[in-house]
Tab-separated table of C-alpha atoms in Angstrom:
chain	number	residue	atom	x	y	z
A	1	UNK	CA	8.544	1.059	6.791
A	2	UNK	CA	5.462	-1.198	6.142
A	3	UNK	CA	7.745	-4.124	5.294
A	4	UNK	CA	9.282	-4.200	8.605
A	5	UNK	CA	6.078	-4.736	10.695
A	6	UNK	CA	4.596	-7.318	8.274
A	7	UNK	CA	4.525	-10.905	9.631
A	8	UNK	CA	4.591	-13.586	7.193
A	9	UNK	CA	4.022	-17.183	8.266
A	10	UNK	CA	6.391	-20.009	7.364
A	11	UNK	CA	3.441	-22.143	6.338
A	12	UNK	CA	1.417	-22.506	4.323
A	13	UNK	CA	3.796	-22.150	1.465
A	14	UNK	CA	2.605	-23.177	-2.060
A	15	UNK	CA	4.605	-26.253	-2.540
A	16	UNK	CA	3.257	-27.107	-6.005
A	17	UNK	CA	1.172	-25.608	-8.626
A	18	UNK	CA	-2.530	-25.062	-8.007
A	19	UNK	CA	-3.457	-27.720	-10.653
A	20	UNK	CA	-1.548	-30.411	-8.832
A	21	UNK	CA	-3.264	-29.953	-5.532
A	22	UNK	CA	-6.276	-31.954	-6.284
A	23	UNK	CA	-8.046	-33.700	-9.301
A	24	UNK	CA	-9.976	-31.177	-11.565
A	25	UNK	CA	-8.293	-28.219	-10.548
A	26	UNK	CA	-6.838	-25.734	-13.003
A	27	UNK	CA	-4.156	-22.766	-12.929
A	28	UNK	CA	-6.839	-20.464	-11.700
A	29	UNK	CA	-7.857	-22.426	-8.409
A	30	UNK	CA	-6.142	-19.897	-6.378
A	31	UNK	CA	-7.505	-17.311	-3.802
A	32	UNK	CA	-7.710	-13.619	-4.356
A	33	UNK	CA	-7.288	-11.090	-1.546
A	34	UNK	CA	-8.749	-7.600	-2.638
A	35	UNK	CA	-7.709	-4.277	-1.004
A	36	UNK	CA	-9.663	-1.131	-2.071
A	37	UNK	CA	-8.036	1.858	-0.710
A	38	UNK	CA	-7.814	1.765	3.039
A	39	UNK	CA	-11.017	-0.414	3.438
A	40	UNK	CA	-10.897	-3.749	4.987
A	41	UNK	CA	-9.640	-6.634	2.609
A	42	UNK	CA	-12.279	-8.880	0.957
A	43	UNK	CA	-11.866	-12.527	0.032
A	44	UNK	CA	-12.601	-13.802	-3.499
A	45	UNK	CA	-11.548	-16.733	-5.867
A	46	UNK	CA	-9.319	-15.692	-8.566
A	47	UNK	CA	-11.705	-16.887	-11.191
A	48	UNK	CA	-13.951	-13.907	-10.181
A	49	UNK	CA	-11.523	-11.348	-11.355
A	50	UNK	CA	-13.550	-10.354	-14.335
A	51	UNK	CA	-16.336	-9.218	-11.936
A	52	UNK	CA	-13.927	-7.058	-10.067
A	53	UNK	CA	-12.863	-5.090	-12.908
A	54	UNK	CA	-14.878	-2.714	-15.246
A	55	UNK	CA	-15.299	-2.209	-18.968
A	56	UNK	CA	-12.470	0.269	-19.979
A	57	UNK	CA	-9.952	-0.968	-17.596
A	58	UNK	CA	-6.600	-2.130	-18.925
A	59	UNK	CA	-4.640	-5.113	-17.555
A	60	UNK	CA	-1.083	-4.813	-18.392
A	61	UNK	CA	0.881	-8.070	-18.580
A	62	UNK	CA	4.473	-9.202	-18.817
A	63	UNK	CA	5.105	-11.370	-21.899
A	64	UNK	CA	8.639	-12.317	-20.810
A	65	UNK	CA	9.041	-16.233	-21.075
A	66	UNK	CA	10.888	-18.092	-18.118
A	67	UNK	CA	14.128	-19.449	-19.069
A	68	UNK	CA	15.457	-22.795	-17.689
A	69	UNK	CA	18.084	-20.673	-16.078
A	70	UNK	CA	19.587	-23.308	-13.417
A	71	UNK	CA	22.434	-25.480	-14.591
A	72	UNK	CA	24.564	-27.962	-12.550
A	73	UNK	CA	28.163	-27.374	-12.503
A	74	UNK	CA	31.416	-27.848	-10.556
A	75	UNK	CA	33.684	-25.078	-9.374
A	76	UNK	CA	37.471	-25.327	-9.250
A	77	UNK	CA	40.467	-24.747	-11.263
A	78	UNK	CA	39.004	-26.224	-14.479
A	79	UNK	CA	40.842	-29.365	-14.301
A	80	UNK	CA	39.515	-31.516	-11.087
A	81	UNK	CA	36.060	-32.440	-10.252
A	82	UNK	CA	35.719	-29.573	-7.930
A	83	UNK	CA	32.698	-28.465	-5.531
A	84	UNK	CA	29.238	-29.135	-6.870
A	85	UNK	CA	27.181	-25.890	-7.496
A	86	UNK	CA	24.176	-24.868	-9.171
A	87	UNK	CA	24.612	-21.764	-11.606
A	88	UNK	CA	21.596	-19.425	-11.750
A	89	UNK	CA	21.826	-17.417	-14.971
A	90	UNK	CA	20.256	-14.062	-14.238
A	91	UNK	CA	20.909	-11.260	-16.803
A	92	UNK	CA	22.742	-11.067	-20.071
A	93	UNK	CA	24.474	-7.680	-20.558
A	94	UNK	CA	24.794	-5.938	-23.920
A	95	UNK	CA	26.408	-2.578	-25.131
A	96	UNK	CA	23.436	-0.699	-23.700
A	97	UNK	CA	23.787	-2.043	-20.067
A	98	UNK	CA	23.830	1.039	-17.936
A	99	UNK	CA	26.691	0.102	-15.632
A	100	UNK	CA	30.318	0.038	-16.477
A	101	UNK	CA	31.204	-3.034	-14.700
A	102	UNK	CA	29.737	-5.370	-17.424
A	103	UNK	CA	30.848	-6.022	-20.977
A	104	UNK	CA	28.544	-7.027	-23.815
A	105	UNK	CA	28.059	-10.796	-23.513
A	106	UNK	CA	28.681	-11.069	-19.786
A	107	UNK	CA	26.082	-12.879	-17.755
A	108	UNK	CA	25.130	-11.997	-14.175
A	109	UNK	CA	25.102	-15.398	-12.275
A	110	UNK	CA	24.341	-16.648	-8.881
A	111	UNK	CA	26.216	-19.773	-7.649
A	112	UNK	CA	24.451	-21.849	-5.000
A	113	UNK	CA	25.070	-24.973	-3.189
A	114	UNK	CA	22.813	-28.101	-3.660
A	115	UNK	CA	21.059	-29.015	-0.511
A	116	UNK	CA	20.663	-32.718	-1.342
A	117	UNK	CA	16.921	-32.388	-1.716
A	118	UNK	CA	16.852	-30.943	-5.140
A	119	UNK	CA	16.883	-27.297	-4.060
A	120	UNK	CA	19.783	-25.147	-3.248
A	121	UNK	CA	21.208	-22.868	-0.384
A	122	UNK	CA	22.918	-19.592	-0.617
A	123	UNK	CA	26.554	-19.394	-0.996
A	124	UNK	CA	29.054	-16.499	-1.826
A	125	UNK	CA	30.295	-16.322	-5.233
A	126	UNK	CA	33.944	-15.774	-6.420
A	127	UNK	CA	36.756	-15.513	-6.255
A	128	UNK	CA	37.462	-13.729	-9.593
A	129	UNK	CA	39.160	-16.051	-12.081
A	130	UNK	CA	37.206	-18.973	-10.611
A	131	UNK	CA	36.140	-21.523	-13.285
A	132	UNK	CA	32.878	-23.627	-13.296
A	133	UNK	CA	32.729	-26.512	-15.522
A	134	UNK	CA	29.387	-26.872	-17.205
A	135	UNK	CA	27.717	-29.675	-18.961
A	136	UNK	CA	28.840	-30.280	-22.705
A	137	UNK	CA	32.227	-28.900	-22.282
A	138	UNK	CA	31.267	-25.288	-21.487
A	139	UNK	CA	33.127	-23.462	-18.953
A	140	UNK	CA	32.085	-20.213	-16.919
A	141	UNK	CA	34.658	-17.872	-15.595
A	142	UNK	CA	33.864	-15.407	-12.810
A	143	UNK	CA	35.079	-11.900	-13.488
A	144	UNK	CA	33.708	-9.428	-10.902
A	145	UNK	CA	30.906	-8.928	-8.452
A	146	UNK	CA	27.947	-7.347	-9.884
A	147	UNK	CA	27.710	-5.043	-7.025
A	148	UNK	CA	31.316	-3.872	-5.928
A	149	UNK	CA	30.327	-4.476	-2.190
A	150	UNK	CA	28.348	-7.725	-2.777
A	151	UNK	CA	29.260	-11.297	-2.953
A	152	UNK	CA	26.085	-12.979	-4.412
A	153	UNK	CA	25.850	-12.043	-7.922
A	154	UNK	CA	28.868	-12.211	-10.440
A	155	UNK	CA	29.621	-11.110	-13.862
A	156	UNK	CA	30.833	-14.093	-15.818
A	157	UNK	CA	31.919	-15.202	-19.226
A	158	UNK	CA	31.078	-18.520	-20.804
A	159	UNK	CA	33.288	-20.195	-23.257
A	160	UNK	CA	32.908	-23.555	-25.196
A	161	UNK	CA	29.093	-23.066	-26.204
A	162	UNK	CA	26.521	-20.244	-26.380
A	163	UNK	CA	24.809	-19.825	-23.126
A	164	UNK	CA	21.212	-19.997	-24.439
A	165	UNK	CA	22.325	-23.466	-25.998
A	166	UNK	CA	23.605	-24.625	-22.555
A	167	UNK	CA	20.352	-23.488	-20.930
A	168	UNK	CA	18.108	-25.216	-23.598
A	169	UNK	CA	20.105	-28.562	-23.431
A	170	UNK	CA	20.819	-28.825	-19.654
A	171	UNK	CA	18.866	-26.062	-17.796
A	172	UNK	CA	15.826	-26.317	-15.766
A	173	UNK	CA	13.656	-23.645	-14.077
A	174	UNK	CA	15.197	-22.035	-10.941
A	175	UNK	CA	13.515	-23.780	-8.014
A	176	UNK	CA	13.733	-22.447	-4.401
A	177	UNK	CA	13.227	-24.489	-1.152
A	178	UNK	CA	9.548	-23.795	-0.729
A	179	UNK	CA	8.683	-26.116	-3.517
A	180	UNK	CA	8.541	-29.822	-3.188
A	181	UNK	CA	10.127	-31.049	-6.340
A	182	UNK	CA	11.202	-29.856	-9.865
A	183	UNK	CA	8.512	-28.773	-12.152
A	184	UNK	CA	8.467	-28.933	-15.971
A	185	UNK	CA	9.181	-25.808	-17.884
A	186	UNK	CA	5.571	-25.444	-18.676
A	187	UNK	CA	4.571	-24.906	-15.179
A	188	UNK	CA	6.734	-21.747	-15.204
A	189	UNK	CA	5.236	-20.443	-18.285
A	190	UNK	CA	2.252	-17.856	-18.239
A	191	UNK	CA	-0.503	-17.832	-20.806
A	192	UNK	CA	0.861	-14.517	-21.940
A	193	UNK	CA	4.441	-15.737	-22.577
A	194	UNK	CA	5.982	-15.338	-26.031
A	195	UNK	CA	9.598	-16.086	-27.220
A	196	UNK	CA	11.952	-13.261	-27.589
A	197	UNK	CA	13.578	-12.798	-30.958
A	198	UNK	CA	17.086	-12.872	-29.269
A	199	UNK	CA	16.274	-15.812	-27.153
A	200	UNK	CA	16.106	-13.740	-23.992
A	201	UNK	CA	13.830	-14.229	-21.110
A	202	UNK	CA	13.326	-14.067	-17.296
A	203	UNK	CA	15.333	-15.973	-14.755
A	204	UNK	CA	12.289	-16.094	-12.449
A	205	UNK	CA	8.639	-16.292	-13.585
A	206	UNK	CA	6.417	-13.284	-13.720
A	207	UNK	CA	4.344	-15.170	-11.360
A	208	UNK	CA	1.330	-12.898	-10.792
A	209	UNK	CA	0.162	-13.726	-14.323
A	210	UNK	CA	0.381	-17.523	-13.742
A	211	UNK	CA	-3.249	-18.340	-12.764
A	212	UNK	CA	-4.681	-16.690	-15.931
A	213	UNK	CA	-6.259	-19.218	-18.435
A	214	UNK	CA	-7.294	-18.753	-21.967
A	215	UNK	CA	-10.912	-18.948	-20.836
A	216	UNK	CA	-10.401	-16.429	-18.132
A	217	UNK	CA	-8.851	-14.028	-20.504
A	218	UNK	CA	-11.749	-14.581	-22.855
A	219	UNK	CA	-14.159	-13.653	-20.130
A	220	UNK	CA	-12.201	-10.456	-19.376
A	221	UNK	CA	-12.292	-9.336	-22.873
A	222	UNK	CA	-15.820	-10.051	-23.358
A	223	UNK	CA	-16.707	-7.754	-20.197
A	224	UNK	CA	-14.681	-4.966	-22.012
A	225	UNK	CA	-11.415	-5.198	-20.043
A	226	UNK	CA	-8.451	-4.852	-22.327
A	227	UNK	CA	-5.206	-6.721	-22.218
A	228	UNK	CA	-1.908	-4.917	-23.066
A	229	UNK	CA	1.433	-6.403	-23.207
A	230	UNK	CA	4.893	-5.050	-22.076
A	231	UNK	CA	8.134	-7.012	-21.537
A	232	UNK	CA	10.513	-7.061	-18.703
A	233	UNK	CA	13.004	-9.776	-18.378
A	234	UNK	CA	13.407	-10.370	-14.689
A	235	UNK	CA	16.768	-11.365	-12.983
A	236	UNK	CA	17.563	-13.579	-10.034
A	237	UNK	CA	15.883	-12.136	-6.941
A	238	UNK	CA	17.609	-12.785	-3.394
A	239	UNK	CA	15.599	-15.615	-1.688
A	240	UNK	CA	17.292	-14.868	1.660
A	241	UNK	CA	17.826	-11.231	2.056
A	242	UNK	CA	16.673	-7.656	0.869
A	243	UNK	CA	18.431	-6.411	-2.247
A	244	UNK	CA	17.255	-3.645	-4.478
A	245	UNK	CA	16.432	-4.881	-8.105
A	246	UNK	CA	19.243	-4.647	-10.576
A	247	UNK	CA	18.937	-3.051	-14.091
A	248	UNK	CA	16.513	-5.111	-16.089
A	249	UNK	CA	15.684	-5.019	-19.871
A	250	UNK	CA	12.292	-3.889	-20.818
A	251	UNK	CA	10.104	-2.749	-23.655
A	252	UNK	CA	6.765	-0.911	-23.812
A	253	UNK	CA	5.266	-1.104	-27.410
A	254	UNK	CA	3.437	1.709	-29.266
A	255	UNK	CA	0.227	-0.529	-29.313
A	256	UNK	CA	0.353	-0.548	-25.342
A	257	UNK	CA	1.022	3.170	-25.050
A	258	UNK	CA	-2.138	3.876	-27.122
A	259	UNK	CA	-4.256	1.477	-25.099
A	260	UNK	CA	-3.217	2.868	-21.712
A	261	UNK	CA	-3.467	6.490	-22.619
A	262	UNK	CA	-6.775	6.112	-24.312
A	263	UNK	CA	-8.073	4.209	-21.220
A	264	UNK	CA	-6.777	6.898	-18.838
A	265	UNK	CA	-8.325	9.576	-20.919
A	266	UNK	CA	-11.646	7.714	-20.777
A	267	UNK	CA	-11.536	7.165	-17.004
A	268	UNK	CA	-10.353	3.541	-17.184
A	269	UNK	CA	-8.022	2.032	-14.630
A	270	UNK	CA	-4.469	0.668	-15.447
A	271	UNK	CA	-3.914	-2.393	-13.624
A	272	UNK	CA	-0.459	-3.806	-13.442
A	273	UNK	CA	-0.127	-7.647	-13.492
A	274	UNK	CA	2.890	-7.931	-11.324
A	275	UNK	CA	5.445	-5.640	-9.871
A	276	UNK	CA	7.614	-6.175	-13.099
A	277	UNK	CA	4.881	-4.392	-15.045
A	278	UNK	CA	4.966	-1.522	-12.596
A	279	UNK	CA	8.673	-1.100	-13.042
A	280	UNK	CA	8.310	-1.103	-16.947
A	281	UNK	CA	5.353	1.210	-17.150
A	282	UNK	CA	6.847	3.702	-14.560
A	283	UNK	CA	10.017	3.596	-16.502
A	284	UNK	CA	8.146	4.770	-19.525
A	285	UNK	CA	5.981	7.293	-17.842
A	286	UNK	CA	6.528	11.031	-18.001
A	287	UNK	CA	5.765	13.461	-15.086
A	288	UNK	CA	2.171	13.948	-16.251
A	289	UNK	CA	1.567	10.069	-16.220
A	290	UNK	CA	1.289	9.753	-19.833
A	291	UNK	CA	3.258	6.513	-21.245
A	292	UNK	CA	5.705	6.821	-24.102
A	293	UNK	CA	6.958	3.769	-26.191
A	294	UNK	CA	10.369	2.980	-24.706
A	295	UNK	CA	12.903	-0.042	-24.618
A	296	UNK	CA	16.121	-0.626	-23.150
A	297	UNK	CA	17.273	-0.973	-19.564
A	298	UNK	CA	15.663	0.281	-16.411
A	299	UNK	CA	17.170	0.781	-13.029
A	300	UNK	CA	14.167	2.382	-11.538
A	301	UNK	CA	13.226	1.453	-8.030
A	302	UNK	CA	9.520	2.286	-7.272
A	303	UNK	CA	9.239	3.234	-3.667
A	304	UNK	CA	6.386	4.907	-1.634
A	305	UNK	CA	8.483	8.132	-1.596
A	306	UNK	CA	8.850	8.052	-5.386
A	307	UNK	CA	5.236	7.078	-5.990
A	308	UNK	CA	3.574	5.887	-9.140
A	309	UNK	CA	2.489	7.981	-12.146
A	310	UNK	CA	0.887	5.531	-14.487
A	311	UNK	CA	-0.775	2.734	-12.571
A	312	UNK	CA	-3.970	2.740	-10.589
A	313	UNK	CA	-4.025	-0.923	-9.314
A	314	UNK	CA	-1.751	-3.931	-9.011
A	315	UNK	CA	-2.333	-7.649	-9.084
A	316	UNK	CA	0.566	-9.422	-7.301
A	317	UNK	CA	1.578	-12.358	-5.147
A	318	UNK	CA	2.059	-12.257	-1.257
A	319	UNK	CA	5.629	-11.046	-0.609
A	320	UNK	CA	7.969	-11.491	2.379
A	321	UNK	CA	9.018	-8.634	4.543
A	322	UNK	CA	12.194	-7.035	3.252
A	323	UNK	CA	11.471	-7.815	-0.525
A	324	UNK	CA	11.540	-4.666	-2.830
A	325	UNK	CA	8.318	-5.922	-4.292
A	326	UNK	CA	6.654	-4.704	-0.988
A	327	UNK	CA	7.894	-1.139	-1.694
A	328	UNK	CA	6.269	-1.192	-5.140
A	329	UNK	CA	3.047	-2.506	-3.576
A	330	UNK	CA	2.993	0.186	-1.029
A	331	UNK	CA	3.673	2.903	-3.811
A	332	UNK	CA	0.640	1.584	-5.732
A	333	UNK	CA	-1.602	1.296	-2.645
A	334	UNK	CA	-0.846	4.622	-1.442
A	335	UNK	CA	-1.894	6.041	-4.792
A	336	UNK	CA	-4.978	3.754	-4.749
A	337	UNK	CA	-5.717	5.108	-1.183
A	338	UNK	CA	-5.351	8.744	-2.319
A	339	UNK	CA	-2.326	9.349	-0.137
A	340	UNK	CA	-0.783	8.229	3.154
A	341	UNK	CA	-2.642	5.647	5.111
A	342	UNK	CA	-2.228	2.567	2.953
A	343	UNK	CA	0.577	1.050	5.144
A	344	UNK	CA	-1.815	0.252	8.073
A	345	UNK	CA	-4.257	-1.286	5.421
A	346	UNK	CA	-1.411	-3.424	4.007
A	347	UNK	CA	-0.522	-4.769	7.476
A	348	UNK	CA	-4.094	-5.616	8.080
A	349	UNK	CA	-4.487	-7.446	4.640
A	350	UNK	CA	-1.381	-9.463	5.252
A	351	UNK	CA	-2.597	-10.260	8.877
A	352	UNK	CA	-5.788	-11.471	7.338
A	353	UNK	CA	-4.075	-13.420	4.660
A	354	UNK	CA	-2.054	-15.103	7.412
A	355	UNK	CA	-5.146	-15.891	9.541
A	356	UNK	CA	-7.002	-17.216	6.445
A	357	UNK	CA	-3.871	-19.287	5.538
A	358	UNK	CA	-3.406	-17.945	2.165
A	359	UNK	CA	-0.663	-19.621	0.245
A	360	UNK	CA	2.610	-17.662	-0.261
A	361	UNK	CA	5.243	-17.819	-3.067
A	362	UNK	CA	5.258	-18.162	-6.947
A	363	UNK	CA	2.526	-20.866	-7.094
A	364	UNK	CA	0.416	-19.289	-4.343
A	365	UNK	CA	-2.563	-16.896	-3.903
A	366	UNK	CA	-2.765	-13.356	-5.192
A	367	UNK	CA	-3.422	-9.812	-3.940
A	368	UNK	CA	-5.386	-7.296	-5.848
A	369	UNK	CA	-5.005	-3.653	-5.057
A	370	UNK	CA	-7.551	-1.086	-6.482
A	371	UNK	CA	-8.544	2.306	-5.713
A	372	UNK	CA	-11.246	2.849	-3.169
């Protein structure tokens, strides 16, 4: 599989947002690697994106807002001080959640160990019944692993305060070790983010949309490129090891259905901004590729074997080997290349990105995959 042969450098990681790297820079001061079919990759600045698309194309964006999903706590029997942990709140179950292990109101959470530098290290969750004391008098009780064979994510129930109140008062955006310091919530908010009526959102930022600015969106629209919204609330990704994505809540509204199906009928391209958008659109696509309005939970995993039906292109970050995002990237790339052969092109693109010292991770550079 392509993910197994990619080589990702440890450096350079994007350790801070682009606008903090030098005076006068903006969010869009990142680079853009462009792959067209199986051709050799090309290098661009992200601000050149409008010139790389055409009138009639549709950029589909994720409007989910990033939650302040990391909260400090102490795990023990609920009486002593206990071991310090950081709780990453991932996914809130409701009565429509497709797996029987969760009850409405449960949260999937990940417990991590503070590393002393402001970030965290992986740790196993559990045991069932363990209590984590949270700020403000709230308590989190672990119930059962999300995956019966797993140890990382656990279903938990919070008492003493509503979870969203705890996050709003005491939470911060989830930070991984590749970044230098905590950033304010605004740094993890894309220009497309809107609040959800129920307060829901994403545990991790839909980062492919982060470099967009209002002025860049205006340039895209002035060239005849449409912007269409979907929502997919992302859960906590494994920072250390491959895991398939868990069910996530999504919505594809009727207005977006109309835009996409009209563009496809007129020869326009549908370009997903992020793998989360691919998951949402493919969950709403019929066998003929036509999109229907849909909402609820999706457990779809987009792979090269499954392929894509609704998407012609993808704008995404640079992903580490083993990440499920790479399976989605290769699925879109194969379709863009007209079949097999994109695997070698993807390996060349990543080798070129490493040679040119593109920045990895959520504040890093981007990769645009388009048909030949």
